[in-house]
Amino acid sequence: MKFLNSDIDISTLPKAETVKLIPIDGRYYTVLIYYQVVYFTIYFIAMLITMILNSEFYSFFVAGLTVALFTLICYLSFKLIYLNFKNKAYAIREHDIIYQTGWWRKSLHVCPFNRIQHCSIDAGVFERNLGISKLKIYSAGMSNSDIAIPGLTLEDANNLRELIIQKIKQETV
Amino acid sequence: MALAQIIFKTIIQLAKIFWPAILYILLRADGKNNKGDDFIFIIFPVIALIKSFFDFIFFKFRVTEEDIQVKSGILSRKQITLPLYKIQTVHINQTWIQKIFNISELAFDSPGTEKAEITIQLRQLEAEELMGIVLKKNKSAAAVENHEEQISQLSLIDLLKLGLTSNHFETLLIVIGLFLSFLNNIKDIVDDYNDNLLEDSTNIILGSSILLILTGVFALFLLSILASLIRTILSYINFRITKSTSGFVVNKGLINKSQKLVPFKKVQYISWKTNWIRKKISMYIFEFHTIGKKELKNNLKIKVPVISIPVLTELAKSYSTDISEHFPSGLKVHPTFLYRNTFFWGILPVFLIFFPIFLYNKSFSIALLLIPLYVFLHYYLYTKKFLFSWSDNLIEVQKGVFGKQIVILKWENIQSIKISQSLYQGQKSLANLIIYTAGGTITAPYIPIEAAQELQNFGLFKVENSVNHWQ
């Protein structure tokens, strides 16, 4: 093999941060809302039971305050979920896959195809009903280095998986 | 051989099953003897013996041209096939009981798949032979004669130096912890006779003169030095590292002997650390970070104490030949890292718990105010020592708080790269650069976002252009 070690002009390298990212499917937001509604219903019932059991402590004012606080937490939590959802996006380049996530802490994770070990598709109850799924990409790095892209239509997820498998084959040959 | 192995396994199993029972007998104070209790002393050994016997009968392995196959299990038969080319490292371990029977344990590690790891118990000679065979086949065509060259060996003086310069503060904490739990145990036992032993001893200590307290502190200090010395000697006695054609072989241990092989090509990155005193006598702890999630968990990291610069250079050269003294470019952590972390980990927690504790115990709450100071010092030193530098082929990270650690990583050994930026960092145009490798994660916190992006792009360029596959 011929040894090449020419100077590299960093400014001419392809830039991961300027790639146009594809936002994930809107149905994923519905799934998140479903989960949140389930959680909050459980919390709400638990809160009601506590209030009834300690009714001598809960005056009308205290009960009202608790409910107001609960509503505020609900609102903030839905807002946060929306912001987080809005920031989830991905892109496929020739040699790697890019995934962006997070609102309060935004991250851009890039994994080259020649480092991917395998990938899997899974879907929870709500996801299955709405016809979306999650694509997980595993590399040999530590467990938190795996990328999981939620909110892909089943077709997209399958296509992506096929593409990645093709790419892995090409890169390793 | 077979008998020895059965007995050995029985002893281990018995020890595992029995320790609560033995403890119970020892601590049984009333002296009454129930016949039912003694029954378990017959049943358990018999069961353990039968189980070990069948485990031994049903355990079969063979080494073929391509793989190692192991069959085991009595009721649920299990078969593991480990392809030879997937083997990452081969270890020979020997505990003191195994040493008596001249048995060794041969362990094969493969990446990721934690379930597929194989351990085989063999006679020492056979284990070494099998290790040789597997290594030869693993290297396939490139197998060259296995000549070994000794790199370093620790003498008793080196061991003493290593022990004396280790982190006594850490040992002190362990000693104090042990002492407290010991005291607690005694308290439980002698509860009837004296139920305020702790209080009494505290009162005695408080009542005594400053000189006495100082003597006590000094004694504790000496004790912790002694403890670290013993710890070091136990873990590094008989330490020897040799270089063979395929990798480094590390031998160590007096009571529990262990031999580890580090193949050159499986090393993901290397690091060495030192502290202020150790640097004066050029002593370092060198570490190979190889592939494998299990190694991190099982404390199987391959640590090598190094007693001279040439040895350090030799070990480092095996990873990359062009490690230079000075790297062309370097990045430091932004000072806001210090302020933010001092606030969130030092000032804020103390602020939250200070007033409740102040009401409860005034003098103790004053001592709490030392926490922010310590946190500040910690992050100040970290910020001051951190340097992320790189060349065309390598990344070098210098970091540390009380000591200093240097990490060397090849760009090609990167698995994936992440840039993470909080809202606050966004305002200051800062970001964290997180580099994932198969041997661990390296983070550069609070560096300028443009630099992080450039490094990410450059890293991806290097990885995607790397010709040889990473493992």
XYZ file of C-alpha atoms in Angstrom:
644
model
C 0.000 0.000 0.000
C 1.243 3.435 -0.854
C 1.713 5.540 2.215
C 0.024 8.906 2.032
C 0.437 11.585 4.590
C -0.405 14.835 2.920
C -1.453 17.931 4.804
C -5.130 18.191 5.494
C -6.882 21.507 5.317
C -9.396 21.258 8.114
C -11.659 23.899 6.572
C -12.242 21.705 3.524
C -13.430 18.706 5.546
C -17.132 17.851 5.323
C -18.936 19.513 8.193
C -21.283 17.453 10.329
C -22.883 20.514 11.918
C -24.121 22.017 8.646
C -25.832 18.892 7.341
C -29.560 19.277 6.843
C -31.175 16.975 9.364
C -34.442 15.085 8.881
C -36.871 15.628 11.795
C -38.436 12.496 13.227
C -42.075 11.533 12.618
C -44.772 13.602 14.406
C -46.451 10.435 15.630
C -43.583 9.991 18.067
C -44.817 13.107 19.868
C -48.220 11.429 20.261
C -46.502 8.395 21.765
C -44.656 10.583 24.251
C -47.915 12.318 25.159
C -49.597 8.948 25.711
C -46.854 7.833 28.066
C -46.975 11.122 29.909
C -50.758 10.960 30.274
C -50.459 7.461 31.726
C -47.823 8.582 34.231
C -49.710 11.672 35.267
C -52.973 9.769 35.674
C -51.206 7.420 38.073
C -49.687 10.357 39.962
C -53.011 12.128 40.056
C -54.825 9.103 41.485
C -52.075 8.648 44.079
C -52.390 12.316 44.992
C -56.162 12.067 45.323
C -55.884 9.037 47.600
C -53.331 10.815 49.789
C -55.620 13.818 50.011
C -58.672 11.752 50.957
C -56.761 9.748 53.552
C -55.355 12.885 55.161
C -58.488 14.948 54.676
C -58.110 16.757 58.004
C -54.805 18.207 56.787
C -56.062 19.202 53.338
C -58.181 22.286 53.698
C -59.796 23.705 50.594
C -56.908 26.108 50.177
C -54.135 23.528 50.509
C -55.927 21.138 48.153
C -56.359 23.922 45.599
C -52.695 24.833 45.884
C -51.631 21.202 45.388
C -53.813 20.826 42.299
C -52.490 24.100 40.906
C -48.915 22.951 41.461
C -49.705 19.629 39.839
C -51.176 21.391 36.809
C -48.097 23.584 36.534
C -45.792 20.545 36.652
C -47.959 18.849 33.991
C -47.765 21.905 31.766
C -43.987 22.266 32.157
C -43.455 18.599 31.545
C -45.505 18.630 28.322
C -43.666 21.744 27.215
C -40.314 20.053 27.871
C -41.374 16.948 25.996
C -42.373 19.071 23.034
C -39.064 20.930 23.043
C -37.133 17.683 23.306
C -39.178 16.155 20.515
C -38.649 19.191 18.287
C -34.892 18.813 18.602
C -34.704 15.162 17.635
C -33.454 14.761 14.083
C -31.123 12.541 12.107
C -29.239 12.381 8.848
C -27.435 9.770 6.821
C -24.242 10.694 5.045
C -22.086 8.613 2.783
C -19.880 7.319 5.602
C -21.739 7.990 8.806
C -25.004 8.530 10.593
C -25.820 11.701 12.529
C -28.324 11.980 15.369
C -29.236 15.157 17.176
C -31.236 15.269 20.370
C -31.964 17.302 23.491
C -33.168 20.807 24.191
C -31.637 21.757 27.520
C -28.518 19.804 26.639
C -28.289 19.514 22.913
C -26.059 16.844 21.476
C -24.904 15.852 18.035
C -23.711 12.277 17.869
C -21.962 10.944 14.794
C -21.179 7.279 14.279
C -19.211 6.121 11.216
C -20.554 3.051 9.397
C -17.233 1.233 9.651
C -17.612 1.230 13.445
C -21.174 -0.080 13.646
C -21.443 -3.595 15.050
C -25.118 -4.266 14.500
C -28.507 -2.571 14.663
C -31.972 -3.487 15.847
C -35.524 -2.213 15.510
C -37.956 -2.208 18.361
C -41.337 -0.713 19.162
C -43.413 -0.377 22.317
C -47.170 -0.817 22.632
C -48.127 2.718 21.610
C -45.465 2.837 18.917
C -46.783 -0.357 17.333
C -50.331 0.950 17.257
C -49.237 4.128 15.553
C -46.927 2.317 13.159
C -43.624 3.773 14.201
C -40.494 2.193 15.659
C -37.080 2.844 17.102
C -33.812 2.064 15.386
C -30.915 1.225 17.686
C -27.357 1.337 16.436
C -24.654 -0.409 18.417
C -20.943 0.271 18.202
C -18.176 -1.358 20.239
C -17.976 1.668 22.511
C -19.321 1.698 26.024
C -23.056 1.159 26.437
C -23.962 4.856 26.473
C -22.322 5.301 23.100
C -25.148 3.538 21.277
C -27.490 5.646 19.164
C -31.265 5.101 19.339
C -33.388 6.970 16.807
C -37.066 6.912 17.794
C -40.054 7.947 15.708
C -39.257 6.301 12.394
C -41.999 4.744 10.319
C -41.595 0.989 10.143
C -40.717 1.292 6.470
C -38.096 3.967 7.092
C -36.585 1.986 9.933
C -36.336 -1.147 7.796
C -34.863 0.781 4.899
C -32.339 2.430 7.182
C -31.367 -0.891 8.643
C -30.891 -2.389 5.199
C -28.841 0.638 4.182
C -26.658 0.393 7.272
C -26.072 -3.321 6.740
C -25.127 -2.610 3.129
C -22.787 0.156 4.248
C -21.157 -2.033 6.898
C -20.503 -4.667 4.243
C -19.009 -2.128 1.851
C -16.835 -0.500 4.487
C -15.414 -3.692 5.896
C -14.597 -5.332 2.579
C -5.993 -34.386 38.626
C -9.674 -35.083 38.315
C -9.992 -35.742 41.995
C -8.127 -32.590 42.892
C -10.428 -30.589 40.690
C -13.556 -32.079 42.220
C -12.271 -31.431 45.723
C -11.264 -27.913 44.821
C -14.653 -27.079 43.368
C -16.341 -28.628 46.375
C -14.323 -26.504 48.766
C -15.200 -23.350 46.852
C -18.870 -24.262 46.710
C -18.905 -25.169 50.362
C -17.285 -21.902 51.301
C -19.867 -20.063 49.236
C -22.830 -21.881 50.750
C -21.513 -22.218 54.239
C -20.181 -18.934 55.385
C -23.457 -17.763 56.908
C -23.855 -21.092 58.700
C -20.304 -20.997 60.021
C -20.815 -17.450 61.136
C -24.028 -18.484 62.804
C -22.327 -21.269 64.720
C -19.457 -19.048 65.773
C -21.739 -16.320 66.959
C -24.279 -18.589 68.597
C -23.883 -17.447 72.137
C -26.445 -19.490 74.020
C -24.537 -22.739 73.587
C -27.680 -24.767 73.020
C -27.431 -27.353 70.332
C -30.376 -28.179 68.136
C -30.031 -31.456 66.328
C -31.789 -30.061 63.277
C -29.038 -27.501 62.844
C -26.349 -30.103 62.553
C -28.248 -31.908 59.845
C -27.450 -29.166 57.351
C -23.771 -29.841 57.892
C -24.188 -33.225 56.270
C -26.674 -32.298 53.564
C -24.869 -29.274 52.139
C -21.439 -30.872 51.647
C -23.046 -33.888 50.005
C -25.065 -31.737 47.630
C -22.039 -29.586 46.861
C -19.877 -32.631 46.249
C -22.449 -34.233 43.950
C -22.899 -31.000 42.023
C -19.153 -30.506 41.546
C -18.800 -34.106 40.492
C -21.491 -33.832 37.818
C -20.246 -30.427 36.723
C -16.874 -32.028 36.195
C -18.297 -35.054 34.370
C -20.386 -32.945 32.041
C -17.767 -30.312 31.333
C -16.119 -30.974 28.015
C -14.084 -28.760 25.755
C -12.141 -29.055 22.574
C -10.004 -26.818 20.443
C -10.384 -27.117 16.694
C -8.714 -25.226 13.873
C -11.318 -22.460 13.998
C -12.823 -22.383 17.445
C -13.028 -23.505 21.043
C -16.129 -25.465 21.985
C -17.312 -25.959 25.527
C -20.203 -28.138 26.631
C -21.432 -27.949 30.183
C -24.488 -28.245 32.425
C -26.377 -31.124 33.954
C -30.044 -30.358 33.412
C -29.799 -27.573 30.882
C -26.994 -28.404 28.527
C -25.066 -25.397 27.375
C -22.760 -25.213 24.427
C -20.504 -22.284 23.734
C -18.505 -21.905 20.569
C -15.928 -19.164 20.573
C -14.214 -18.543 17.220
C -10.471 -18.247 17.741
C -10.159 -15.019 15.781
C -12.596 -13.340 18.151
C -10.529 -13.979 21.242
C -9.259 -10.717 22.639
C -7.177 -11.728 25.599
C -6.135 -14.915 27.321
C -5.566 -14.974 31.069
C -4.158 -17.623 33.363
C -5.293 -17.206 36.939
C -4.394 -19.251 39.976
C -5.782 -18.843 43.469
C -3.923 -20.203 46.443
C -6.124 -23.272 46.730
C -5.608 -23.979 43.050
C -1.889 -23.548 43.622
C -1.900 -26.366 46.158
C -3.422 -28.721 43.592
C -1.339 -27.255 40.769
C -4.400 -26.224 38.776
C -4.812 -23.051 36.757
C -7.779 -21.332 35.313
C -7.538 -20.369 31.681
C -9.920 -17.577 30.675
C -10.711 -16.336 27.169
C -12.240 -12.911 26.655
C -14.117 -11.818 23.573
C -15.434 -8.320 22.878
C -18.900 -7.297 23.908
C -20.474 -10.718 24.194
C -20.165 -11.121 27.926
C -22.044 -14.409 27.994
C -19.666 -16.175 25.665
C -16.627 -15.970 27.853
C -14.992 -19.269 28.659
C -12.982 -20.395 31.649
C -11.343 -23.799 31.742
C -9.599 -25.349 34.725
C -6.440 -27.191 33.806
C -3.123 -28.234 35.182
C -0.629 -25.375 35.115
C 1.480 -26.854 32.317
C -1.514 -27.772 30.192
C -2.962 -24.321 30.655
C 0.226 -22.696 29.426
C 0.371 -25.096 26.511
C -3.218 -24.405 25.518
C -2.642 -20.675 25.857
C 0.264 -21.033 23.451
C -1.778 -23.046 20.945
C -4.681 -20.600 21.004
C -2.408 -17.610 20.597
C -0.626 -19.202 17.694
C -3.887 -19.979 15.917
C -5.318 -16.579 16.728
C -2.389 -14.962 15.023
C -2.976 -17.316 12.063
C -0.420 -16.964 9.266
C 1.666 -14.339 10.985
C 2.673 -16.679 13.778
C 6.334 -16.215 14.532
C 8.385 -18.021 17.141
C 7.389 -16.913 20.585
C 10.537 -15.381 21.952
C 9.949 -13.373 25.069
C 11.902 -10.343 26.092
C 11.728 -9.110 29.631
C 10.824 -5.479 29.934
C 10.534 -4.817 33.576
C 10.504 -6.532 36.918
C 9.860 -4.990 40.323
C 12.411 -5.469 43.079
C 11.528 -5.281 46.744
C 12.812 -1.713 46.916
C 10.617 -0.746 43.975
C 7.667 -2.305 45.745
C 8.473 -0.321 48.888
C 8.758 2.875 46.868
C 5.492 2.129 45.124
C 3.764 1.429 48.407
C 5.112 4.475 50.189
C 4.175 6.858 47.393
C 0.651 5.582 46.870
C -2.416 7.573 47.755
C -2.452 7.345 51.556
C -5.497 9.509 51.821
C -7.520 6.854 49.994
C -6.123 4.124 52.246
C -6.845 6.265 55.289
C -10.491 6.421 54.298
C -10.578 2.642 53.865
C -8.884 2.158 57.254
C -11.355 4.522 58.931
C -14.253 2.743 57.227
C -12.999 -0.654 58.353
C -12.396 0.649 61.863
C -15.894 2.087 62.134
C -17.581 -1.072 60.868
C -15.403 -3.106 63.236
C -16.430 -0.866 66.110
C -20.048 -1.258 65.114
C -19.715 -5.038 65.095
C -18.141 -5.039 68.534
C -20.892 -2.779 69.701
C -23.482 -5.260 68.482
C -21.787 -8.154 70.227
C -21.080 -6.507 73.577
C -24.349 -4.686 73.540
C -25.468 -6.255 76.795
C -22.373 -5.340 78.722
C -21.773 -1.863 77.557
C -24.247 -0.177 75.305
C -22.435 3.071 74.839
C -18.968 1.996 73.877
C -18.823 4.517 71.060
C -19.994 7.342 73.242
C -17.600 6.386 76.008
C -14.637 6.229 73.713
C -15.637 9.532 72.124
C -15.831 11.119 75.540
C -12.448 9.745 76.465
C -10.964 11.136 73.261
C -12.545 14.539 73.755
C -11.445 14.618 77.371
C -7.839 13.857 76.626
C -5.150 16.382 75.870
C -4.233 17.674 72.424
C -0.993 15.726 72.579
C -2.892 12.510 72.921
C -5.142 13.374 69.988
C -2.116 14.209 67.877
C -0.559 10.878 68.801
C -3.763 9.169 67.751
C -3.814 10.982 64.414
C -0.163 10.129 63.874
C -0.857 6.478 64.664
C -3.734 6.447 62.197
C -1.459 7.984 59.584
C 1.209 5.348 60.179
C -1.438 2.660 60.047
C -2.686 3.866 56.681
C 0.860 3.970 55.300
C 1.369 0.422 56.512
C -1.933 -0.608 54.979
C -1.076 0.895 51.583
C 2.300 -0.794 51.737
C 0.691 -4.155 52.369
C -1.902 -3.519 49.686
C 0.737 -2.668 47.118
C 2.975 -5.564 48.013
C 0.107 -8.044 47.868
C -1.057 -6.859 44.480
C 2.309 -6.320 42.794
C 4.645 -8.907 44.298
C 6.459 -11.032 41.739
C 5.476 -8.502 39.102
C 7.073 -9.176 35.749
C 6.213 -7.912 32.303
C 7.583 -9.515 29.170
C 7.133 -8.727 25.524
C 6.350 -11.461 23.050
C 5.641 -11.183 19.363
C 1.908 -10.916 19.848
C 1.715 -8.785 22.960
C 2.749 -8.115 26.504
C 2.531 -10.822 29.136
C 1.966 -9.588 32.686
C 2.690 -11.935 35.599
C 2.012 -11.074 39.200
C 0.858 -12.253 42.572
C 2.205 -14.427 45.374
C -0.915 -15.989 46.807
C -3.266 -15.485 43.887
C -1.087 -15.807 40.836
C -2.287 -14.236 37.645
C -0.956 -14.036 34.149
C -2.474 -11.765 31.558
C -1.783 -11.288 27.918
C -2.293 -7.973 26.201
C -2.247 -8.343 22.418
C -0.836 -5.180 20.787
C -3.645 -4.797 18.291
C -6.389 -5.037 20.897
C -5.159 -2.017 22.810
C -7.533 0.882 22.216
C -5.683 3.556 24.091
C -3.010 3.877 26.714
C -2.584 6.082 29.738
C -0.116 6.596 32.530
C -0.429 8.508 35.728
C 1.841 9.761 38.421
C 1.705 12.006 41.444
C 4.030 14.688 42.719
C 6.329 12.374 44.694
C 6.276 9.559 42.162
C 7.276 11.967 39.419
C 10.442 12.855 41.365
C 11.555 9.212 41.334
C 10.144 8.693 37.811
C 7.546 6.153 38.803
C 4.339 5.762 36.820
C 1.313 3.532 36.686
C 0.839 2.589 33.061
C -2.484 1.259 31.851
C -3.590 -0.570 28.730
C -7.209 0.063 27.837
C -8.292 -2.903 25.763
C -11.576 -3.863 24.182
C -14.160 -5.236 26.540
C -16.938 -3.999 28.725
C -16.368 -6.704 31.260
C -12.828 -5.685 32.023
C -13.934 -2.340 33.348
C -16.465 -3.938 35.625
C -14.293 -6.767 36.863
C -11.382 -4.571 37.719
C -9.372 -6.482 35.150
C -7.797 -3.327 33.793
C -4.230 -4.058 32.969
C -2.125 -1.809 35.172
C 1.620 -1.835 35.008
C 3.811 -0.041 37.553
C 6.719 1.517 35.693
C 9.921 2.507 37.447
C 11.920 4.240 34.745
C 11.330 6.495 31.762
C 12.843 4.069 29.176
C 10.352 1.377 30.187
C 7.536 3.891 29.926
C 8.722 4.882 26.463
C 8.980 1.260 25.404
C 5.429 0.498 26.542
C 4.091 3.628 24.884
C 5.997 2.906 21.643
C 4.202 -0.415 21.329
C 1.003 1.571 20.822
C 2.290 4.312 18.612
C 5.788 5.149 17.498
C 5.266 8.854 17.017
C 4.315 10.106 20.446
C 6.042 13.444 20.684
C 6.886 15.493 23.741
C 4.933 18.456 22.542
C 1.816 18.390 20.490
C 1.282 21.201 18.007
C -2.097 22.318 19.259
C -3.817 22.267 22.596
C -7.091 23.257 24.205
C -7.723 24.180 27.790
C -10.952 24.047 29.758
C -12.789 27.364 29.934
C -12.730 28.950 33.448
C -16.537 28.885 33.634
C -16.190 25.112 34.105
C -14.566 25.840 37.465
C -17.185 28.367 38.575
C -20.183 26.347 37.439
C -19.038 23.109 39.045
C -18.009 24.804 42.291
C -21.451 26.337 42.431
C -23.445 23.202 41.582
C -21.427 20.606 43.492
C -20.015 22.734 46.309
C -22.021 25.822 47.158
C -25.551 24.742 46.243
C -25.700 21.415 48.171
C -24.153 23.007 51.270
C -26.541 25.945 51.011
C -29.495 23.543 50.893
C -28.480 21.417 53.877
C -26.692 24.070 55.946
C -29.675 25.579 57.789
C -31.390 22.335 58.807
C -28.090 21.012 60.151
C -27.231 24.364 61.762
C -30.347 24.076 63.922
C -29.421 20.552 64.890
C -25.695 20.745 65.457
C -23.904 24.095 65.235
C -20.280 23.026 65.308
C -20.766 20.343 62.674
C -22.501 22.762 60.323
C -19.480 25.074 60.426
C -17.331 22.169 59.255
C -19.689 21.796 56.285
C -18.403 25.098 54.970
C -15.157 23.329 54.124
C -16.930 21.369 51.374
C -17.212 24.276 48.901
C -13.550 25.052 49.497
C -12.556 21.491 48.735
C -14.777 21.372 45.644
C -13.257 24.622 44.441
C -9.749 23.260 44.946
C -10.678 20.037 43.139
C -12.032 21.792 40.066
C -9.326 24.455 40.183
C -6.625 21.800 39.940
C -8.594 19.915 37.286
C -9.065 23.035 35.169
C -5.438 23.981 35.563
C -4.050 20.574 34.608
C -6.424 19.699 31.780
C -4.951 19.932 28.310
C -6.451 18.386 25.190
C -3.960 18.316 22.370
C -3.710 16.483 19.095
C -1.565 15.825 16.068
C -2.389 14.230 12.726
C -2.299 10.748 14.228
C -2.829 11.037 17.933
C -4.853 12.687 20.642
C -3.178 13.454 23.946
C -5.165 14.360 27.028
C -3.503 15.560 30.211
C -5.697 15.602 33.252
C -5.770 15.009 36.960
C -6.549 16.575 40.286
C -3.833 15.679 42.779
C -1.844 13.523 40.429
C -1.528 13.745 36.691
C -2.730 11.361 34.028
C -1.754 11.334 30.388
C -3.946 9.581 27.843
C -2.799 8.754 24.317
C -5.372 7.749 21.714
C -5.092 7.098 18.004
C -7.748 8.780 15.898
C -8.541 5.462 14.197
C -9.511 3.847 17.494
C -12.476 6.151 17.891
C -15.892 4.484 17.721
C -18.115 7.549 17.595
C -17.962 11.228 18.520
C -20.566 13.355 20.249
C -20.775 17.073 20.875
C -23.013 18.033 23.726
C -23.984 21.573 24.617
C -26.211 22.816 27.422
C -28.208 26.040 27.097
C -25.696 27.800 29.312
C -22.763 26.542 27.266
C -24.628 27.722 24.173
C -24.600 31.304 25.427
C -20.850 31.139 25.956
C -20.188 29.239 22.672
C -18.743 26.312 24.597
C -19.412 22.581 24.311
C -18.322 19.172 25.610
C -16.596 16.873 23.169
C -17.201 13.207 24.012
C -15.091 10.584 22.282
C -16.253 6.987 22.556
C -13.730 4.196 22.117
C -14.034 0.470 22.714
C -11.819 0.826 25.779
C -13.554 3.756 27.429
C -14.814 7.278 26.967
C -12.735 10.442 26.804
C -14.357 13.822 27.449
C -13.099 17.331 26.811
C -15.422 19.599 28.809
C -16.083 23.303 28.153
C -14.042 23.797 25.022
C -14.987 26.321 22.307
C -17.762 24.979 20.079
C -15.891 25.745 16.846
C -12.915 23.726 18.065
C -15.200 20.871 19.111
C -16.854 20.839 15.687
C -13.527 20.929 13.892
C -12.241 18.073 16.018
C -15.413 16.089 15.382
C -15.120 16.562 11.634
C -11.429 15.770 11.655
C -11.967 12.684 13.802
C -14.687 11.407 11.479
C -12.441 12.051 8.505
C -9.663 10.018 10.119
C -11.965 7.162 11.141
C -13.775 6.949 7.833
C -10.488 6.941 5.935
C -8.808 4.381 8.161
C -7.771 1.457 6.003
C -7.334 -1.278 8.537
C -10.467 -2.365 10.228
C -10.342 -1.434 13.882
C -10.014 -4.880 15.390
